């Protein structure tokens, strides 16, 4: 019985969430929490079974789909590969998805889709280019998120940091792969603020932040963000970035996001704990935010263990990026 194991990184937005929806630039990087897909030959002939954390879905080569709706997006990858190869019959296969536990807002859906696409391509003897793999992941993302920007898929598929700007009208989104450098003595941590609470809906958070952008304070906030973005990009591209400068810019970015109403009590609690640690240079929400959202912190490598223990005492899980 053939078994194929594939993995894909998650992603973290370093700066620019929500502002990017309104045409501003953002920076994202691939992150170490890896999601995995394990493909095995088993099950009904000419079908794919996706086994997730809380259920499963079955896709038949003829086009029939059944099972948990949250997993239906993976069927788009399967059907696209069958069409490309002209396959109508094959041995039954199943893919078990192994979720890393990375917090909401770190591109888990795109990461799992990428791992599954790699496994399916491997099984059907396809060697996809990055562009082809990106297209497959986006097929899944369009079902999962309706109108995905592509930043998650691009960052995860290429495994490189990206400067991203959403397209306007018929103009496509713009991606630019960049090399970023962390201060040698620092690392990024991602913190899950959820503590078993249901996460806030991204669409509602986007709508809430849009009200700030459209308000009288919107132009001022956007101009301030542009200054923060320009300074952050310039600093993180240096050979030896200044951790205090990066941390201060992260804090300033978070203040704008908080003013836009997309932070939450759980995120602010995590940031308050981090602020009490002298070896944390800065922290901000990453992703959409809201209740149960993720926090990104720039911290000293030497003190990372102490920082993570302080978070754990309050029931907060953290991940080294």
Short mmCIF file of the C-alpha atoms (twelve columns), coordinates in Angstrom:
data_MODEL
# 
_entry.id   MODEL 
# 
loop_
_atom_site.group_PDB 
_atom_site.id 
_atom_site.type_symbol 
_atom_site.label_atom_id 
_atom_site.label_alt_id 
_atom_site.label_comp_id 
_atom_site.label_asym_id 
_atom_site.label_seq_id 
_atom_site.Cartn_x 
_atom_site.Cartn_y 
_atom_site.Cartn_z 
_atom_site.pdbx_PDB_model_num 
ATOM 1   C CA . UNK A 1   0.000   0.000  0.000   1 
ATOM 2   C CA . UNK A 2   1.509   3.299  -1.112  1 
ATOM 3   C CA . UNK A 3   1.855   6.051  1.486   1 
ATOM 4   C CA . UNK A 4   2.813   9.631  0.641   1 
ATOM 5   C CA . UNK A 5   3.582   12.205 3.339   1 
ATOM 6   C CA . UNK A 6   3.733   15.919 2.558   1 
ATOM 7   C CA . UNK A 7   3.865   19.083 4.642   1 
ATOM 8   C CA . UNK A 8   3.497   22.832 4.140   1 
ATOM 9   C CA . UNK A 9   4.322   25.869 6.286   1 
ATOM 10  C CA . UNK A 10  1.793   28.244 7.752   1 
ATOM 11  C CA . UNK A 11  2.181   32.024 7.373   1 
ATOM 12  C CA . UNK A 12  2.314   35.109 9.545   1 
ATOM 13  C CA . UNK A 13  1.461   38.647 8.483   1 
ATOM 14  C CA . UNK A 14  4.224   40.797 9.909   1 
ATOM 15  C CA . UNK A 15  2.513   44.068 9.143   1 
ATOM 16  C CA . UNK A 16  -0.477  45.317 7.166   1 
ATOM 17  C CA . UNK A 17  -3.531  43.202 7.993   1 
ATOM 18  C CA . UNK A 18  -6.840  45.000 7.326   1 
ATOM 19  C CA . UNK A 19  -5.095  47.969 5.689   1 
ATOM 20  C CA . UNK A 20  -4.240  45.591 2.833   1 
ATOM 21  C CA . UNK A 21  -7.973  45.167 2.117   1 
ATOM 22  C CA . UNK A 22  -8.053  48.880 1.263   1 
ATOM 23  C CA . UNK A 23  -5.166  48.849 -1.199  1 
ATOM 24  C CA . UNK A 24  -2.191  49.266 1.138   1 
ATOM 25  C CA . UNK A 25  0.859   46.991 1.114   1 
ATOM 26  C CA . UNK A 26  1.442   44.199 3.617   1 
ATOM 27  C CA . UNK A 27  4.309   41.837 4.456   1 
ATOM 28  C CA . UNK A 28  3.850   38.118 5.115   1 
ATOM 29  C CA . UNK A 29  6.363   35.371 5.864   1 
ATOM 30  C CA . UNK A 30  6.213   31.561 5.923   1 
ATOM 31  C CA . UNK A 31  6.099   30.173 9.458   1 
ATOM 32  C CA . UNK A 32  7.412   26.972 11.022  1 
ATOM 33  C CA . UNK A 33  4.269   25.352 12.409  1 
ATOM 34  C CA . UNK A 34  3.820   22.768 9.639   1 
ATOM 35  C CA . UNK A 35  0.533   21.200 8.623   1 
ATOM 36  C CA . UNK A 36  0.731   17.732 7.105   1 
ATOM 37  C CA . UNK A 37  -1.146  15.445 4.732   1 
ATOM 38  C CA . UNK A 38  -0.758  11.658 4.688   1 
ATOM 39  C CA . UNK A 39  -2.088  9.892  1.572   1 
ATOM 40  C CA . UNK A 40  -2.785  6.145  1.568   1 
ATOM 41  C CA . UNK A 41  -4.367  3.746  -0.892  1 
ATOM 42  C CA . UNK A 42  -7.612  2.644  0.727   1 
ATOM 43  C CA . UNK A 43  -11.355 3.080  0.455   1 
ATOM 44  C CA . UNK A 44  -13.827 2.993  -2.424  1 
ATOM 45  C CA . UNK A 45  -12.364 2.738  -5.934  1 
ATOM 46  C CA . UNK A 46  -12.071 5.998  -7.907  1 
ATOM 47  C CA . UNK A 47  -12.660 8.173  -4.872  1 
ATOM 48  C CA . UNK A 48  -10.812 10.401 -2.431  1 
ATOM 49  C CA . UNK A 49  -11.630 10.510 1.274   1 
ATOM 50  C CA . UNK A 50  -10.402 13.535 3.226   1 
ATOM 51  C CA . UNK A 51  -10.120 12.876 6.953   1 
ATOM 52  C CA . UNK A 52  -10.026 16.051 9.031   1 
ATOM 53  C CA . UNK A 53  -9.857  16.858 12.720  1 
ATOM 54  C CA . UNK A 54  -13.612 16.698 13.298  1 
ATOM 55  C CA . UNK A 55  -15.009 14.755 10.343  1 
ATOM 56  C CA . UNK A 56  -14.486 13.621 6.779   1 
ATOM 57  C CA . UNK A 57  -15.639 14.152 3.203   1 
ATOM 58  C CA . UNK A 58  -15.714 11.863 0.176   1 
ATOM 59  C CA . UNK A 59  -15.191 12.887 -3.445  1 
ATOM 60  C CA . UNK A 60  -15.932 10.508 -6.305  1 
ATOM 61  C CA . UNK A 61  -14.167 10.764 -9.650  1 
ATOM 62  C CA . UNK A 62  -17.543 11.246 -11.341 1 
ATOM 63  C CA . UNK A 63  -18.045 14.504 -9.430  1 
ATOM 64  C CA . UNK A 64  -20.193 13.439 -6.474  1 
ATOM 65  C CA . UNK A 65  -19.319 15.055 -3.131  1 
ATOM 66  C CA . UNK A 66  -20.532 14.133 0.341   1 
ATOM 67  C CA . UNK A 67  -19.560 14.584 3.969   1 
ATOM 68  C CA . UNK A 68  -18.461 17.525 6.101   1 
ATOM 69  C CA . UNK A 69  -18.877 20.796 4.188   1 
ATOM 70  C CA . UNK A 70  -15.836 22.461 5.727   1 
ATOM 71  C CA . UNK A 71  -13.711 19.896 3.858   1 
ATOM 72  C CA . UNK A 72  -15.399 20.287 0.460   1 
ATOM 73  C CA . UNK A 73  -12.754 22.772 -0.675  1 
ATOM 74  C CA . UNK A 74  -10.213 19.938 -0.978  1 
ATOM 75  C CA . UNK A 75  -12.352 18.310 -3.641  1 
ATOM 76  C CA . UNK A 76  -11.532 21.139 -6.044  1 
ATOM 77  C CA . UNK A 77  -7.865  20.136 -6.003  1 
ATOM 78  C CA . UNK A 78  -8.711  16.481 -6.612  1 
ATOM 79  C CA . UNK A 79  -11.113 17.174 -9.488  1 
ATOM 80  C CA . UNK A 80  -8.655  19.593 -11.151 1 
ATOM 81  C CA . UNK A 81  -5.873  16.984 -11.061 1 
ATOM 82  C CA . UNK A 82  -8.129  14.250 -12.473 1 
ATOM 83  C CA . UNK A 83  -9.175  16.573 -15.298 1 
ATOM 84  C CA . UNK A 84  -5.586  17.531 -16.081 1 
ATOM 85  C CA . UNK A 85  -4.470  13.896 -16.286 1 
ATOM 86  C CA . UNK A 86  -7.656  12.628 -17.932 1 
ATOM 87  C CA . UNK A 87  -8.149  10.110 -15.114 1 
ATOM 88  C CA . UNK A 88  -11.549 8.473  -14.704 1 
ATOM 89  C CA . UNK A 89  -10.560 5.450  -12.630 1 
ATOM 90  C CA . UNK A 90  -7.970  4.880  -9.920  1 
ATOM 91  C CA . UNK A 91  -7.493  2.999  -6.676  1 
ATOM 92  C CA . UNK A 92  -9.322  4.379  -3.680  1 
ATOM 93  C CA . UNK A 93  -7.228  6.916  -1.770  1 
ATOM 94  C CA . UNK A 94  -7.558  8.714  1.544   1 
ATOM 95  C CA . UNK A 95  -5.756  11.773 2.881   1 
ATOM 96  C CA . UNK A 96  -5.498  12.329 6.614   1 
ATOM 97  C CA . UNK A 97  -4.930  15.975 7.515   1 
ATOM 98  C CA . UNK A 98  -2.614  16.617 10.459  1 
ATOM 99  C CA . UNK A 99  -3.198  20.085 11.918  1 
ATOM 100 C CA . UNK A 100 -0.206  21.675 13.661  1 
ATOM 101 C CA . UNK A 101 -2.297  23.668 16.127  1 
ATOM 102 C CA . UNK A 102 -1.153  26.991 14.649  1 
ATOM 103 C CA . UNK A 103 -3.505  29.823 15.704  1 
ATOM 104 C CA . UNK A 104 -6.339  31.262 13.646  1 
ATOM 105 C CA . UNK A 105 -5.032  33.810 11.165  1 
ATOM 106 C CA . UNK A 106 -1.904  31.876 10.181  1 
ATOM 107 C CA . UNK A 107 -3.145  30.509 6.867   1 
ATOM 108 C CA . UNK A 108 -4.073  27.023 8.051   1 
ATOM 109 C CA . UNK A 109 -6.582  26.396 5.260   1 
ATOM 110 C CA . UNK A 110 -4.031  27.278 2.560   1 
ATOM 111 C CA . UNK A 111 -1.328  25.291 4.345   1 
ATOM 112 C CA . UNK A 112 -3.444  22.130 4.566   1 
ATOM 113 C CA . UNK A 113 -4.570  22.596 0.955   1 
ATOM 114 C CA . UNK A 114 -0.942  22.906 -0.144  1 
ATOM 115 C CA . UNK A 115 0.078   19.744 1.724   1 
ATOM 116 C CA . UNK A 116 -2.889  17.835 0.250   1 
ATOM 117 C CA . UNK A 117 -2.153  19.136 -3.267  1 
ATOM 118 C CA . UNK A 118 1.478   18.025 -2.974  1 
ATOM 119 C CA . UNK A 119 0.360   14.564 -1.854  1 
ATOM 120 C CA . UNK A 120 -2.141  14.206 -4.720  1 
ATOM 121 C CA . UNK A 121 0.390   15.445 -7.272  1 
ATOM 122 C CA . UNK A 122 2.904   12.945 -5.936  1 
ATOM 123 C CA . UNK A 123 0.421   10.091 -6.163  1 
ATOM 124 C CA . UNK A 124 -0.646  10.927 -9.720  1 
ATOM 125 C CA . UNK A 125 2.987   11.488 -10.836 1 
ATOM 126 C CA . UNK A 126 2.708   15.237 -11.410 1 
ATOM 127 C CA . UNK A 127 5.615   17.596 -10.760 1 
ATOM 128 C CA . UNK A 128 3.854   20.957 -10.436 1 
ATOM 129 C CA . UNK A 129 5.578   24.294 -10.802 1 
ATOM 130 C CA . UNK A 130 5.022   26.814 -8.026  1 
ATOM 131 C CA . UNK A 131 2.535   28.608 -10.292 1 
ATOM 132 C CA . UNK A 132 0.567   25.385 -10.834 1 
ATOM 133 C CA . UNK A 133 0.613   24.542 -7.133  1 
ATOM 134 C CA . UNK A 134 -0.538  28.081 -6.321  1 
ATOM 135 C CA . UNK A 135 -3.484  27.655 -8.711  1 
ATOM 136 C CA . UNK A 136 -4.494  24.377 -7.059  1 
ATOM 137 C CA . UNK A 137 -4.347  25.887 -3.574  1 
ATOM 138 C CA . UNK A 138 -6.356  28.907 -4.720  1 
ATOM 139 C CA . UNK A 139 -9.089  26.597 -6.064  1 
ATOM 140 C CA . UNK A 140 -9.490  25.276 -2.536  1 
ATOM 141 C CA . UNK A 141 -9.200  28.720 -0.947  1 
ATOM 142 C CA . UNK A 142 -11.997 30.112 -3.133  1 
ATOM 143 C CA . UNK A 143 -14.373 27.574 -1.609  1 
ATOM 144 C CA . UNK A 144 -13.053 28.115 1.915   1 
ATOM 145 C CA . UNK A 145 -12.972 31.937 1.809   1 
ATOM 146 C CA . UNK A 146 -15.003 33.028 -1.261  1 
ATOM 147 C CA . UNK A 147 -12.619 35.816 -2.339  1 
ATOM 148 C CA . UNK A 148 -9.091  35.005 -1.120  1 
ATOM 149 C CA . UNK A 149 -6.398  37.603 -1.752  1 
ATOM 150 C CA . UNK A 150 -3.788  34.966 -2.584  1 
ATOM 151 C CA . UNK A 151 -1.252  36.126 -0.006  1 
ATOM 152 C CA . UNK A 152 -1.619  32.950 2.078   1 
ATOM 153 C CA . UNK A 153 -1.236  30.624 -0.908  1 
ATOM 154 C CA . UNK A 154 1.658   32.606 -2.411  1 
ATOM 155 C CA . UNK A 155 3.658   32.795 0.815   1 
ATOM 156 C CA . UNK A 156 3.067   29.139 1.677   1 
ATOM 157 C CA . UNK A 157 3.705   27.691 -1.793  1 
ATOM 158 C CA . UNK A 158 6.886   29.684 -2.436  1 
ATOM 159 C CA . UNK A 159 8.167   29.512 1.133   1 
ATOM 160 C CA . UNK A 160 9.399   33.103 0.889   1 
ATOM 161 C CA . UNK A 161 8.427   36.389 2.519   1 
ATOM 162 C CA . UNK A 162 6.200   38.505 0.296   1 
ATOM 163 C CA . UNK A 163 5.248   42.143 -0.080  1 
ATOM 164 C CA . UNK A 164 1.641   42.054 -1.207  1 
ATOM 165 C CA . UNK A 165 -0.764  44.626 -2.603  1 
ATOM 166 C CA . UNK A 166 -4.313  43.755 -3.541  1 
ATOM 167 C CA . UNK A 167 -5.390  44.427 -7.125  1 
ATOM 168 C CA . UNK A 168 -7.942  47.095 -7.969  1 
ATOM 169 C CA . UNK A 169 -10.764 46.386 -10.382 1 
ATOM 170 C CA . UNK A 170 -9.456  44.054 -13.074 1 
ATOM 171 C CA . UNK A 171 -5.829  44.585 -12.096 1 
ATOM 172 C CA . UNK A 172 -4.290  41.460 -10.510 1 
ATOM 173 C CA . UNK A 173 -2.749  41.403 -7.064  1 
ATOM 174 C CA . UNK A 174 0.945   42.238 -6.880  1 
ATOM 175 C CA . UNK A 175 3.419   39.967 -5.096  1 
ATOM 176 C CA . UNK A 176 7.104   40.621 -4.566  1 
ATOM 177 C CA . UNK A 177 9.296   38.009 -2.911  1 
ATOM 178 C CA . UNK A 178 11.745  39.662 -0.526  1 
ATOM 179 C CA . UNK A 179 14.524  38.591 1.774   1 
ATOM 180 C CA . UNK A 180 13.980  39.652 5.358   1 
ATOM 181 C CA . UNK A 181 16.417  39.507 8.243   1 
ATOM 182 C CA . UNK A 182 15.699  39.206 11.923  1 
ATOM 183 C CA . UNK A 183 18.075  40.626 14.508  1 
ATOM 184 C CA . UNK A 184 20.481  37.767 15.314  1 
ATOM 185 C CA . UNK A 185 19.447  37.753 18.954  1 
ATOM 186 C CA . UNK A 186 15.698  37.621 18.202  1 
ATOM 187 C CA . UNK A 187 12.952  35.320 17.005  1 
ATOM 188 C CA . UNK A 188 9.247   35.639 16.289  1 
ATOM 189 C CA . UNK A 189 6.665   33.934 18.491  1 
ATOM 190 C CA . UNK A 190 3.029   33.320 17.598  1 
ATOM 191 C CA . UNK A 191 0.557   33.189 20.474  1 
ATOM 192 C CA . UNK A 192 -2.878  31.606 20.355  1 
ATOM 193 C CA . UNK A 193 -5.247  33.752 22.415  1 
ATOM 194 C CA . UNK A 194 -8.263  31.484 21.867  1 
ATOM 195 C CA . UNK A 195 -8.413  29.405 25.097  1 
ATOM 196 C CA . UNK A 196 -11.252 27.282 23.676  1 
ATOM 197 C CA . UNK A 197 -13.430 30.263 22.736  1 
ATOM 198 C CA . UNK A 198 -15.034 30.291 19.265  1 
ATOM 199 C CA . UNK A 199 -13.071 32.592 16.917  1 
ATOM 200 C CA . UNK A 200 -14.573 35.815 15.609  1 
ATOM 201 C CA . UNK A 201 -15.773 35.838 11.994  1 
ATOM 202 C CA . UNK A 202 -13.229 37.401 9.651   1 
ATOM 203 C CA . UNK A 203 -15.913 39.019 7.478   1 
ATOM 204 C CA . UNK A 204 -17.331 40.931 10.459  1 
ATOM 205 C CA . UNK A 205 -13.868 42.122 11.486  1 
ATOM 206 C CA . UNK A 206 -13.117 43.339 7.955   1 
ATOM 207 C CA . UNK A 207 -16.414 45.234 7.934   1 
ATOM 208 C CA . UNK A 208 -15.685 46.786 11.333  1 
ATOM 209 C CA . UNK A 209 -12.225 47.996 10.297  1 
ATOM 210 C CA . UNK A 210 -13.629 49.391 7.061   1 
ATOM 211 C CA . UNK A 211 -15.698 51.799 9.137   1 
ATOM 212 C CA . UNK A 212 -12.489 53.305 10.538  1 
ATOM 213 C CA . UNK A 213 -10.959 53.683 7.076   1 
ATOM 214 C CA . UNK A 214 -14.097 55.417 5.803   1 
ATOM 215 C CA . UNK A 215 -14.413 57.694 8.841   1 
ATOM 216 C CA . UNK A 216 -12.985 61.182 9.321   1 
ATOM 217 C CA . UNK A 217 -9.989  59.574 11.040  1 
ATOM 218 C CA . UNK A 218 -9.452  57.137 8.173   1 
ATOM 219 C CA . UNK A 219 -7.056  59.246 6.094   1 
ATOM 220 C CA . UNK A 220 -4.938  60.026 9.135   1 
ATOM 221 C CA . UNK A 221 -4.790  56.348 10.157  1 
ATOM 222 C CA . UNK A 222 -3.893  55.253 6.618   1 
ATOM 223 C CA . UNK A 223 -1.143  57.865 6.333   1 
ATOM 224 C CA . UNK A 224 0.241   56.727 9.682   1 
ATOM 225 C CA . UNK A 225 0.187   53.110 8.522   1 
ATOM 226 C CA . UNK A 226 2.105   53.997 5.337   1 
ATOM 227 C CA . UNK A 227 4.831   55.558 7.473   1 
ATOM 228 C CA . UNK A 228 4.962   52.451 9.677   1 
ATOM 229 C CA . UNK A 229 5.072   50.101 6.676   1 
ATOM 230 C CA . UNK A 230 7.863   52.014 4.922   1 
ATOM 231 C CA . UNK A 231 9.976   52.142 8.078   1 
ATOM 232 C CA . UNK A 232 9.371   48.473 8.918   1 
ATOM 233 C CA . UNK A 233 10.253  47.259 5.406   1 
ATOM 234 C CA . UNK A 234 13.416  49.352 5.326   1 
ATOM 235 C CA . UNK A 235 14.517  48.058 8.736   1 
ATOM 236 C CA . UNK A 236 13.778  44.354 8.248   1 
ATOM 237 C CA . UNK A 237 15.705  44.296 4.951   1 
ATOM 238 C CA . UNK A 238 18.878  45.510 6.669   1 
ATOM 239 C CA . UNK A 239 21.647  42.998 7.384   1 
ATOM 240 C CA . UNK A 240 21.383  43.779 11.094  1 
ATOM 241 C CA . UNK A 241 17.953  45.213 11.911  1 
ATOM 242 C CA . UNK A 242 17.464  47.053 15.186  1 
ATOM 243 C CA . UNK A 243 15.078  44.994 17.381  1 
ATOM 244 C CA . UNK A 244 13.869  48.060 19.287  1 
ATOM 245 C CA . UNK A 245 12.945  49.817 16.035  1 
ATOM 246 C CA . UNK A 246 11.070  46.784 14.701  1 
ATOM 247 C CA . UNK A 247 9.310   46.268 18.028  1 
ATOM 248 C CA . UNK A 248 8.186   49.890 18.279  1 
ATOM 249 C CA . UNK A 249 6.780   49.758 14.747  1 
ATOM 250 C CA . UNK A 250 4.892   46.554 15.570  1 
ATOM 251 C CA . UNK A 251 3.415   48.233 18.653  1 
ATOM 252 C CA . UNK A 252 2.381   51.259 16.590  1 
ATOM 253 C CA . UNK A 253 0.745   49.044 13.974  1 
ATOM 254 C CA . UNK A 254 -1.190  47.247 16.699  1 
ATOM 255 C CA . UNK A 255 -2.408  50.557 18.133  1 
ATOM 256 C CA . UNK A 256 -3.979  51.384 14.765  1 
ATOM 257 C CA . UNK A 257 -5.611  47.946 14.584  1 
ATOM 258 C CA . UNK A 258 -6.930  48.312 18.126  1 
ATOM 259 C CA . UNK A 259 -8.375  51.720 17.245  1 
ATOM 260 C CA . UNK A 260 -10.098 50.053 14.300  1 
ATOM 261 C CA . UNK A 261 -11.892 47.673 16.652  1 
ATOM 262 C CA . UNK A 262 -10.296 44.430 15.464  1 
ATOM 263 C CA . UNK A 263 -8.410  43.526 18.619  1 
ATOM 264 C CA . UNK A 264 -10.148 41.709 21.491  1 
ATOM 265 C CA . UNK A 265 -9.948  41.091 25.216  1 
ATOM 266 C CA . UNK A 266 -8.066  37.831 24.623  1 
ATOM 267 C CA . UNK A 267 -5.515  39.478 22.309  1 
ATOM 268 C CA . UNK A 268 -5.012  42.417 24.673  1 
ATOM 269 C CA . UNK A 269 -4.465  40.029 27.585  1 
ATOM 270 C CA . UNK A 270 -1.728  38.223 25.653  1 
ATOM 271 C CA . UNK A 271 -0.099  41.521 24.674  1 
ATOM 272 C CA . UNK A 272 -0.228  42.745 28.288  1 
ATOM 273 C CA . UNK A 273 1.629   39.613 29.430  1 
ATOM 274 C CA . UNK A 274 4.224   40.133 26.700  1 
ATOM 275 C CA . UNK A 275 4.617   43.821 27.593  1 
ATOM 276 C CA . UNK A 276 5.679   42.808 31.114  1 
ATOM 277 C CA . UNK A 277 8.577   40.800 29.699  1 
ATOM 278 C CA . UNK A 278 11.640  43.063 29.248  1 
ATOM 279 C CA . UNK A 279 12.983  40.732 26.554  1 
ATOM 280 C CA . UNK A 280 9.944   41.261 24.282  1 
ATOM 281 C CA . UNK A 281 10.574  44.144 21.889  1 
ATOM 282 C CA . UNK A 282 7.094   44.430 20.407  1 
ATOM 283 C CA . UNK A 283 3.825   42.608 19.794  1 
ATOM 284 C CA . UNK A 284 0.758   42.923 17.593  1 
ATOM 285 C CA . UNK A 285 -2.192  40.909 16.410  1 
ATOM 286 C CA . UNK A 286 -1.553  38.963 13.220  1 
ATOM 287 C CA . UNK A 287 -4.293  37.941 10.812  1 
ATOM 288 C CA . UNK A 288 -7.853  39.171 11.144  1 
ATOM 289 C CA . UNK A 289 -7.743  39.519 14.935  1 
ATOM 290 C CA . UNK A 290 -10.887 39.431 17.051  1 
ATOM 291 C CA . UNK A 291 -11.695 37.011 19.850  1 
ATOM 292 C CA . UNK A 292 -9.361  34.030 19.674  1 
ATOM 293 C CA . UNK A 293 -7.023  35.758 17.217  1 
ATOM 294 C CA . UNK A 294 -3.272  35.264 16.989  1 
ATOM 295 C CA . UNK A 295 -0.552  37.529 18.359  1 
ATOM 296 C CA . UNK A 296 2.923   37.982 16.877  1 
ATOM 297 C CA . UNK A 297 5.804   38.935 19.180  1 
ATOM 298 C CA . UNK A 298 9.440   39.832 18.536  1 
ATOM 299 C CA . UNK A 299 11.448  38.410 21.420  1 
ATOM 300 C CA . UNK A 300 14.944  37.609 22.635  1 
ATOM 301 C CA . UNK A 301 16.032  34.072 21.743  1 
ATOM 302 C CA . UNK A 302 17.804  33.675 25.088  1 
ATOM 303 C CA . UNK A 303 14.654  34.490 27.041  1 
ATOM 304 C CA . UNK A 304 12.196  32.673 24.779  1 
ATOM 305 C CA . UNK A 305 11.719  29.836 27.268  1 
ATOM 306 C CA . UNK A 306 10.843  32.233 30.106  1 
ATOM 307 C CA . UNK A 307 8.457   34.164 27.863  1 
ATOM 308 C CA . UNK A 308 6.648   31.016 26.777  1 
ATOM 309 C CA . UNK A 309 6.362   29.829 30.380  1 
ATOM 310 C CA . UNK A 310 4.832   33.176 31.389  1 
ATOM 311 C CA . UNK A 311 2.258   32.781 28.619  1 
ATOM 312 C CA . UNK A 312 1.585   29.154 29.544  1 
ATOM 313 C CA . UNK A 313 0.804   30.157 33.145  1 
ATOM 314 C CA . UNK A 314 -2.166  32.081 31.728  1 
ATOM 315 C CA . UNK A 315 -3.195  29.150 29.550  1 
ATOM 316 C CA . UNK A 316 -1.816  30.617 26.319  1 
ATOM 317 C CA . UNK A 317 -0.057  28.395 23.782  1 
ATOM 318 C CA . UNK A 318 2.874   29.833 21.862  1 
ATOM 319 C CA . UNK A 319 4.830   28.724 18.812  1 
ATOM 320 C CA . UNK A 320 8.376   29.459 17.676  1 
ATOM 321 C CA . UNK A 321 8.384   30.776 14.112  1 
# 
